[in-house]
Short mmCIF file of C-alpha atoms in Angstrom, two decimals:
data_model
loop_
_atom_site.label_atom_id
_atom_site.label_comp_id
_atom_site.label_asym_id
_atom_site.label_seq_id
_atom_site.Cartn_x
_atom_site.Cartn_y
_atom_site.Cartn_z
CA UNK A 1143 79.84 90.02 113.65
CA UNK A 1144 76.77 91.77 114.53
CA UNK A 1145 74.28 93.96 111.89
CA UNK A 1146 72.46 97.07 113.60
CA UNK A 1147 70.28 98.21 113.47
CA UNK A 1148 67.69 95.07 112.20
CA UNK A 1149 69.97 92.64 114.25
CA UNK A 1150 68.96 94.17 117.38
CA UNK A 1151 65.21 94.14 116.84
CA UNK A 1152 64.58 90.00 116.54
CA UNK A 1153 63.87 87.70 118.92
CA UNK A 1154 66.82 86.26 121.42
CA UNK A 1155 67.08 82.98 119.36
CA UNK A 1156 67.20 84.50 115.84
CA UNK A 1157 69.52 86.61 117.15
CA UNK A 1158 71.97 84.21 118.93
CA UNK A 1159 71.46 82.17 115.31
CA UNK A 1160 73.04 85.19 113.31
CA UNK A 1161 75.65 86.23 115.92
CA UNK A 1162 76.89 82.15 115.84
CA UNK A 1163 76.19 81.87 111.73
CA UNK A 1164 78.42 84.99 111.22
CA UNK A 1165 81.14 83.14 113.45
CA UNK A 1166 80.58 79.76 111.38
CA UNK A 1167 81.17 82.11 108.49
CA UNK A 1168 84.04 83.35 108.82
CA UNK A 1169 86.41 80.88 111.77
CA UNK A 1170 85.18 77.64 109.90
CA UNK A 1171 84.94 78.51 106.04
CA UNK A 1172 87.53 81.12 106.21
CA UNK A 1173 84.90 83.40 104.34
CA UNK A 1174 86.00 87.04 103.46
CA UNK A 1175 85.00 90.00 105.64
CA UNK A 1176 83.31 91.27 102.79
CA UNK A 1177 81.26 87.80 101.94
CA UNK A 1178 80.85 87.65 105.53
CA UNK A 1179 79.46 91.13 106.14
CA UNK A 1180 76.92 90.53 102.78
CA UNK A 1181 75.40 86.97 103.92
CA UNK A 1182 74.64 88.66 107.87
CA UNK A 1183 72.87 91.58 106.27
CA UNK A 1184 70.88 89.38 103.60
CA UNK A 1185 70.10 86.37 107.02
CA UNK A 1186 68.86 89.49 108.78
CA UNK A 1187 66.57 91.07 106.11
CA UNK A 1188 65.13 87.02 105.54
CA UNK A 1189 64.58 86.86 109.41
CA UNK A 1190 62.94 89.89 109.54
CA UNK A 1191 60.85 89.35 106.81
CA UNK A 1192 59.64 86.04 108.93
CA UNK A 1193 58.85 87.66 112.15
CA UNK A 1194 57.21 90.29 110.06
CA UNK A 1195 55.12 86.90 108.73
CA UNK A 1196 54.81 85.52 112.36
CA UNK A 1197 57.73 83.01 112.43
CA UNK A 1198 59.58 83.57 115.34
CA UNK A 1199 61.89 80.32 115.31
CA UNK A 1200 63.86 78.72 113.09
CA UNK A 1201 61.52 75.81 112.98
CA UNK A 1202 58.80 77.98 111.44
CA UNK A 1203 61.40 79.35 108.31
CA UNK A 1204 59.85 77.31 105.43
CA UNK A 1205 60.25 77.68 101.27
CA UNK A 1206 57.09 79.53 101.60
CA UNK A 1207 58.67 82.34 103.80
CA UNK A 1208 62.06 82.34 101.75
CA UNK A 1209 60.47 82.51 98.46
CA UNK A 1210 58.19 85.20 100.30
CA UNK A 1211 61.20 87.01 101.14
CA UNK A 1212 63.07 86.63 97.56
CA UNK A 1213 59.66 87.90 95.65
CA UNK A 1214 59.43 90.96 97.96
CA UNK A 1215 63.28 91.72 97.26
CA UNK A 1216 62.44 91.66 93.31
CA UNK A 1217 59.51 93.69 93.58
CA UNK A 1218 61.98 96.10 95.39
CA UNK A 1219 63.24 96.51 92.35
CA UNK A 1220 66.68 94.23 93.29
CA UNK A 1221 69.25 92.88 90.99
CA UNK A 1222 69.68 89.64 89.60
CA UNK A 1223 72.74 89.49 90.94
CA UNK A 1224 71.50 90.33 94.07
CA UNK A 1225 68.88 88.23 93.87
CA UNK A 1226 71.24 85.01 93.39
CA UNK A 1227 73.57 86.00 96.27
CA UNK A 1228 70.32 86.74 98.48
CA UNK A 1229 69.11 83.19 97.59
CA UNK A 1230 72.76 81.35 98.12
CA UNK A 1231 73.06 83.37 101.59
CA UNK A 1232 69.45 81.76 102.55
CA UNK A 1233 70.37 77.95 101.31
CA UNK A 1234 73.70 78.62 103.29
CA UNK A 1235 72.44 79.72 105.81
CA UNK A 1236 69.79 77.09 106.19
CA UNK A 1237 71.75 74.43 105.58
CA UNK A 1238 74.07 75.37 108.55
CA UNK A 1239 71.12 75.79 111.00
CA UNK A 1240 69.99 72.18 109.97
CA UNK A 1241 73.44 70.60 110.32
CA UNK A 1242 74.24 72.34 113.73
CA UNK A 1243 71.05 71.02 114.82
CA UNK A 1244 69.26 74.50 115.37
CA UNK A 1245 66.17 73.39 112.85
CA UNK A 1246 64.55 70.11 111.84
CA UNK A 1247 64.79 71.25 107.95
CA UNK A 1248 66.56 72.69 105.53
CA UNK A 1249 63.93 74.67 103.15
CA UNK A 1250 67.02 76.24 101.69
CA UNK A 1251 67.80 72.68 99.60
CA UNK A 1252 64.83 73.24 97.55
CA UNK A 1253 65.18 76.89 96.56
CA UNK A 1254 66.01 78.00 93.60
CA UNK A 1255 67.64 81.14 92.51
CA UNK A 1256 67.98 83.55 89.58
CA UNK A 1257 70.98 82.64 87.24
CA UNK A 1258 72.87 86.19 87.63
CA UNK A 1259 73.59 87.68 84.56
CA UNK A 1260 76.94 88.11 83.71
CA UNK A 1261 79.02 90.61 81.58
CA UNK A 1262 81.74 89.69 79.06
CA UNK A 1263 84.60 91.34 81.36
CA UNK A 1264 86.65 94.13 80.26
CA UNK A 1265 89.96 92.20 78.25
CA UNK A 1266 92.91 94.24 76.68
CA UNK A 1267 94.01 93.22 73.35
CA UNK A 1268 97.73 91.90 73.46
CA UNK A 1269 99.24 95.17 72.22
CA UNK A 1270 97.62 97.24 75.07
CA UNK A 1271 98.92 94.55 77.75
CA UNK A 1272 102.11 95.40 75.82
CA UNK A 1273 101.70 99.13 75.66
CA UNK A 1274 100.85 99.02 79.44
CA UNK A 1275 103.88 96.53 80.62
CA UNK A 1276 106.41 98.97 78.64
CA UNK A 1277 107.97 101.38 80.29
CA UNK A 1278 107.38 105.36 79.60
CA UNK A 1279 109.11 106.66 76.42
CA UNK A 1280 111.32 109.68 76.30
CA UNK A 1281 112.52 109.22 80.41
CA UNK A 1282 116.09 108.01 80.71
CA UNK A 1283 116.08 109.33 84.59
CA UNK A 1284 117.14 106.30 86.77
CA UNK A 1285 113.44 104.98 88.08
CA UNK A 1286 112.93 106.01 92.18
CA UNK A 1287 112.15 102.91 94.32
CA UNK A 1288 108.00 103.97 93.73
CA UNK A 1289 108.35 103.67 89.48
CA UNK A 1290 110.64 100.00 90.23
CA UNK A 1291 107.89 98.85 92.41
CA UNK A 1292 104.82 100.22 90.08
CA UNK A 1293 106.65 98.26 87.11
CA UNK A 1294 107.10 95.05 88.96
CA UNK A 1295 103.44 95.28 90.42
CA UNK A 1296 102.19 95.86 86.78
CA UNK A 1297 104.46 93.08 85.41
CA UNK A 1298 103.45 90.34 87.66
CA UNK A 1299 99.61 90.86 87.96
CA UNK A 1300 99.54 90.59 84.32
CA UNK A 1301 102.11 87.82 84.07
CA UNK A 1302 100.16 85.77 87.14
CA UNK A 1303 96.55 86.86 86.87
CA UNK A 1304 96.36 87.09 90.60
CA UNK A 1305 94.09 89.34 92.87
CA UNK A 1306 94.77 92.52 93.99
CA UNK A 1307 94.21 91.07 97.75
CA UNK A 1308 96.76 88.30 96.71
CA UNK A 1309 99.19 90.29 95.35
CA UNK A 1310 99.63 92.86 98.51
CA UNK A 1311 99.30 89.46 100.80
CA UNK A 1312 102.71 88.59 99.01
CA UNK A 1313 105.54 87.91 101.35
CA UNK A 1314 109.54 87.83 99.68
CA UNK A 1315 109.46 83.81 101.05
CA UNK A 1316 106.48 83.42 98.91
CA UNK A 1317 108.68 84.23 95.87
CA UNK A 1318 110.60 81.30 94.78
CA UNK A 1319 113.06 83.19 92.46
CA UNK A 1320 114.89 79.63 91.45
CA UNK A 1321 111.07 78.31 89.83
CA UNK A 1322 110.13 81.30 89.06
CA UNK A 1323 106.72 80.67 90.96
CA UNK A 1324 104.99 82.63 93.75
CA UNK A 1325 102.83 81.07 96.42
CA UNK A 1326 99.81 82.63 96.56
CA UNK A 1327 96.80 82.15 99.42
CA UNK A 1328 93.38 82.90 97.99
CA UNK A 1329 90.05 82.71 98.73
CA UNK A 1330 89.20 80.57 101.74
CA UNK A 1331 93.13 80.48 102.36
CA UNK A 1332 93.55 77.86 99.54
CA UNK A 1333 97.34 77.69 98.76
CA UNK A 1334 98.20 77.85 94.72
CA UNK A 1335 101.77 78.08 93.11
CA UNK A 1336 101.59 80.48 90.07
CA UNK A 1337 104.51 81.03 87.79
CA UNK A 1338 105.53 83.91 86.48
CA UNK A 1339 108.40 84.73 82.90
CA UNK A 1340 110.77 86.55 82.86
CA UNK A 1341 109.75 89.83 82.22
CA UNK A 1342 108.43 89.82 85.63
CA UNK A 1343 111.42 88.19 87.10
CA UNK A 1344 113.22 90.69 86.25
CA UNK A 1345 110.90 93.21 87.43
CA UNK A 1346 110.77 91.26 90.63
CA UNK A 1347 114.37 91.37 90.37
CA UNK A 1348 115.12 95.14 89.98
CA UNK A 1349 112.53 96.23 93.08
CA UNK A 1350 113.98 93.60 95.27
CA UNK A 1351 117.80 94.73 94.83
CA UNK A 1352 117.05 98.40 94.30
CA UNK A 1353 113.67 99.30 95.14
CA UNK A 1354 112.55 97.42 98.13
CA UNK A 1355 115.29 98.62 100.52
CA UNK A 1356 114.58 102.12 99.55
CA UNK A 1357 111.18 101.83 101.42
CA UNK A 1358 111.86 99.52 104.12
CA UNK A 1359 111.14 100.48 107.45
CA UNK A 1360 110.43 98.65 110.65
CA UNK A 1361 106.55 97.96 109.63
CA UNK A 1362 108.00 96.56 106.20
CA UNK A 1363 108.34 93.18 107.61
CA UNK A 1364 108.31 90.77 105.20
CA UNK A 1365 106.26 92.04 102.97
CA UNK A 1366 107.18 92.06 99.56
CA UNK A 1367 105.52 94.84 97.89
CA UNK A 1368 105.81 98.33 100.43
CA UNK A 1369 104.26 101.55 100.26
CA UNK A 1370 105.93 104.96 100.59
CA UNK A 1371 105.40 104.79 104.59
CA UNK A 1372 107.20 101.24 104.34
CA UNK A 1373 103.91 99.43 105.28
CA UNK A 1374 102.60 96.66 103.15
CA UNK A 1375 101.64 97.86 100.01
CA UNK A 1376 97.41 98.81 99.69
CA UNK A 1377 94.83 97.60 96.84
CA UNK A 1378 93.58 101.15 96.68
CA UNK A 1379 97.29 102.19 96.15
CA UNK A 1380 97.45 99.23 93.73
CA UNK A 1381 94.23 100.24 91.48
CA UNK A 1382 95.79 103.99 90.96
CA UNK A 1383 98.89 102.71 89.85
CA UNK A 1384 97.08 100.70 86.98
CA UNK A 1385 94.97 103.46 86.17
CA UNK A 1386 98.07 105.89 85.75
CA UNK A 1387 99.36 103.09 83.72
CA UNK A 1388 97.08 102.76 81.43
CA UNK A 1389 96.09 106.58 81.01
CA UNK A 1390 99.77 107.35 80.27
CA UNK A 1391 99.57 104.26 77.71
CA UNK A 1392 96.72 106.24 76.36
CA UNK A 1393 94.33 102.84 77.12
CA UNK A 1394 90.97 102.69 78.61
CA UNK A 1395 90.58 102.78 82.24
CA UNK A 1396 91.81 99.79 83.65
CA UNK A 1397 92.06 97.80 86.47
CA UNK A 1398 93.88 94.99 88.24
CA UNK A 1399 91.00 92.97 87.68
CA UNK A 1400 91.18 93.81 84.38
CA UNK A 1401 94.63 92.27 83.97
CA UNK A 1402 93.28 89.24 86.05
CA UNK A 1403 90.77 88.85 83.26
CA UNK A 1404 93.26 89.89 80.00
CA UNK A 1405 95.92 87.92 81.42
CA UNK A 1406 93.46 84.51 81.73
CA UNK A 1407 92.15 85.36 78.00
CA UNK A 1408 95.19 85.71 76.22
CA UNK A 1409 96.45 82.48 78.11
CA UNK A 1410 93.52 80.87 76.63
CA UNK A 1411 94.19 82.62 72.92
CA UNK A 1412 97.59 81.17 73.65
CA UNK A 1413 96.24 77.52 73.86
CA UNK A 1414 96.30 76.79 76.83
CA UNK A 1415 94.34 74.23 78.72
CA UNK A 1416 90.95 75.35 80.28
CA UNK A 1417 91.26 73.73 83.65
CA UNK A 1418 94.98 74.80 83.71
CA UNK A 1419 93.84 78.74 83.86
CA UNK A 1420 91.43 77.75 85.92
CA UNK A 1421 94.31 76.06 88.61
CA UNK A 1422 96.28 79.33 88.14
CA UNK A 1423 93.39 81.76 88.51
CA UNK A 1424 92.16 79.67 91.81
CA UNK A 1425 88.41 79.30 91.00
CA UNK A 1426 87.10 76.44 92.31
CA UNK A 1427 84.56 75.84 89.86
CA UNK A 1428 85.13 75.50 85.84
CA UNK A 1429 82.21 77.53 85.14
CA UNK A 1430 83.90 80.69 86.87
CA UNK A 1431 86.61 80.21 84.21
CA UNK A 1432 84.80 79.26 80.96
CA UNK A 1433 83.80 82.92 80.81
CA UNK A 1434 87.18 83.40 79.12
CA UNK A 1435 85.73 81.32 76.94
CA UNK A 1436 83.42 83.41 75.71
CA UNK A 1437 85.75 86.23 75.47
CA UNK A 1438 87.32 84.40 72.98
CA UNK A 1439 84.52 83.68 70.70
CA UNK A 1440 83.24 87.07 70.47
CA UNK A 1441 87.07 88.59 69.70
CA UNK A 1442 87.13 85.68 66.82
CA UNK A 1443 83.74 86.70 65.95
CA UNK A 1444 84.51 90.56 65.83
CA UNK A 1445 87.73 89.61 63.92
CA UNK A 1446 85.76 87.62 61.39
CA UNK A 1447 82.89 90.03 60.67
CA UNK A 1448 86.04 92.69 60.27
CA UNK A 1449 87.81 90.92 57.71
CA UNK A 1450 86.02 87.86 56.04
CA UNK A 1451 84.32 88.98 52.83
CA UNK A 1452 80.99 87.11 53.43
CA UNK A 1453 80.50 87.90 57.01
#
């Protein structure tokens, strides 16, 4: 994967390094397009920033010239977000050169980065989830194959907390109707089993008998969620069907992530074991799931200031 037009502009070795760190990227840690595409463009702006400084190899990138780089990116007026992926796209890509043998160092190893500040995500209370998941009042049409699908898709990113990219990667063999589990590949094609109840088996149920056939086509495969072409079904398509959703619920705007995230809290309200969300949610590290955590504590906090008389 190439970046124009910076790419271009640095010397044959820097150049060759990106070209052969992009391929590292994304044929040997099975990174996303996305991640991919965001670590090239950050490599290029540090390399540039060194030639700009007079380092024209990778033995000449020190912590001076990467802290250089990071200090000129905050006095752009960058993110701190930004900031920390800028700085883990610099120790990754670092560390790579080193190990391939394409530098003597790693200066990466000994740079720190801003901890990025992070929201409280957006949660639905229980009753929303449940205003969302129920059906439309006042319709007693028979559902077309689009409504049985939108109800299933609703039904099992809430009950599963998967991604929107896992759910249209769903195949019907990934659906193990018997468990009530779906096999789901995430990020960096790590394989998780997820269960699912029974309101979305027999959501699953209804769009597989009556639903599903009404959209197959030759493209369909075996995909298990379809569009109206009969292609495998699309985020974007996904995201509008949980906004209409939730404004015909009368809720805030939501989003699938946003049932990722309610979905993980109220498991957590539930009781349920920490490191058990974070197995179902596939995040390799705890910390990416104690943030649910925290969600918690402020709702029992907001509930306690509501209703305790000496808050």
């Amino acid at each position: 994967m190439r970046i124009r037009p910076l790419h271009e502009a640095l010397p044959p070795q820097l150049r060759d390094a990106v070209d052969d760190f992009g391929h590292h990227l994304a044929g040997v840690e099975n990174r996303s397009e996305h991640t991919v595409r965001a670590y090239l463009g950050d490599v290029v702006s540090l390399l540039d920033h060194a030639v700009r400084e007079g380092r024209t190899t990778l033995a000449e990138l020190d912590i001076a010239v990467l802290r250089g780089w990071l200090a000129a990116r905050w006095g752009g007026g960058a993110a701190r977000t930004s900031q920390a992926r800028r700085a883990a796209a610099a120790r990754a890509f670092t560390g790579w050169a080193h190990r391939s043998g394409r530098a003597p160092a790693d200066p990466g190893a000994q740079l720190a980065s801003p901890r990025a500040h992070r929201d409280l995500p957006s949660v639905l209370r229980a009753d929303q989830a449940e205003a969302l998941m129920s059906p439309p009042a006042g319709n007693p049409a028979k559902p077309g194959p689009e409504e049985v699908r939108d109800r299933a898709v609703l039904e099992l990113l809430y009950a599963t907390g998967i991604r929107v990219s896992e759910l249209c990667g769903l195949d019907r063999a990934d659906v193990d109707h018997s468990r009530q589990v779906v096999r789901v590949f995430g990020k960096g094609a790590k394989e998780r089993a997820v269960p699912y109840g029974h309101p979305a088996r027999d959501a699953l149920d209804e769009w597989l008998r009556a639903g599903r056939p009404e959209l197959a086509g030759r493209q369909s495969r075996d995909a298990l969620f379809l569009g109206v072409k009969g292609g495998r079904l699309q985020p974007t398509v996904v995201r509008r069907i949980v906004a209409g959703a939730a404004r015909s619920a009368g809720l805030p705007h939501t989003s699938p992530h946003d049932l990722r995230h309610s979905a993980a809290t109220h498991l957590l309200d539930g009781g349920a074991d920490l490191r058990a969300v974070q197995e179902l949610l596939g995040h390799s590290s705890l910390s990416s799931t104690q943030i649910y955590t925290h969600v918690s504590t402020e709702r029992l906090r907001a509930a306690f200031k509501q209703a305790h008389p000496r808050a």
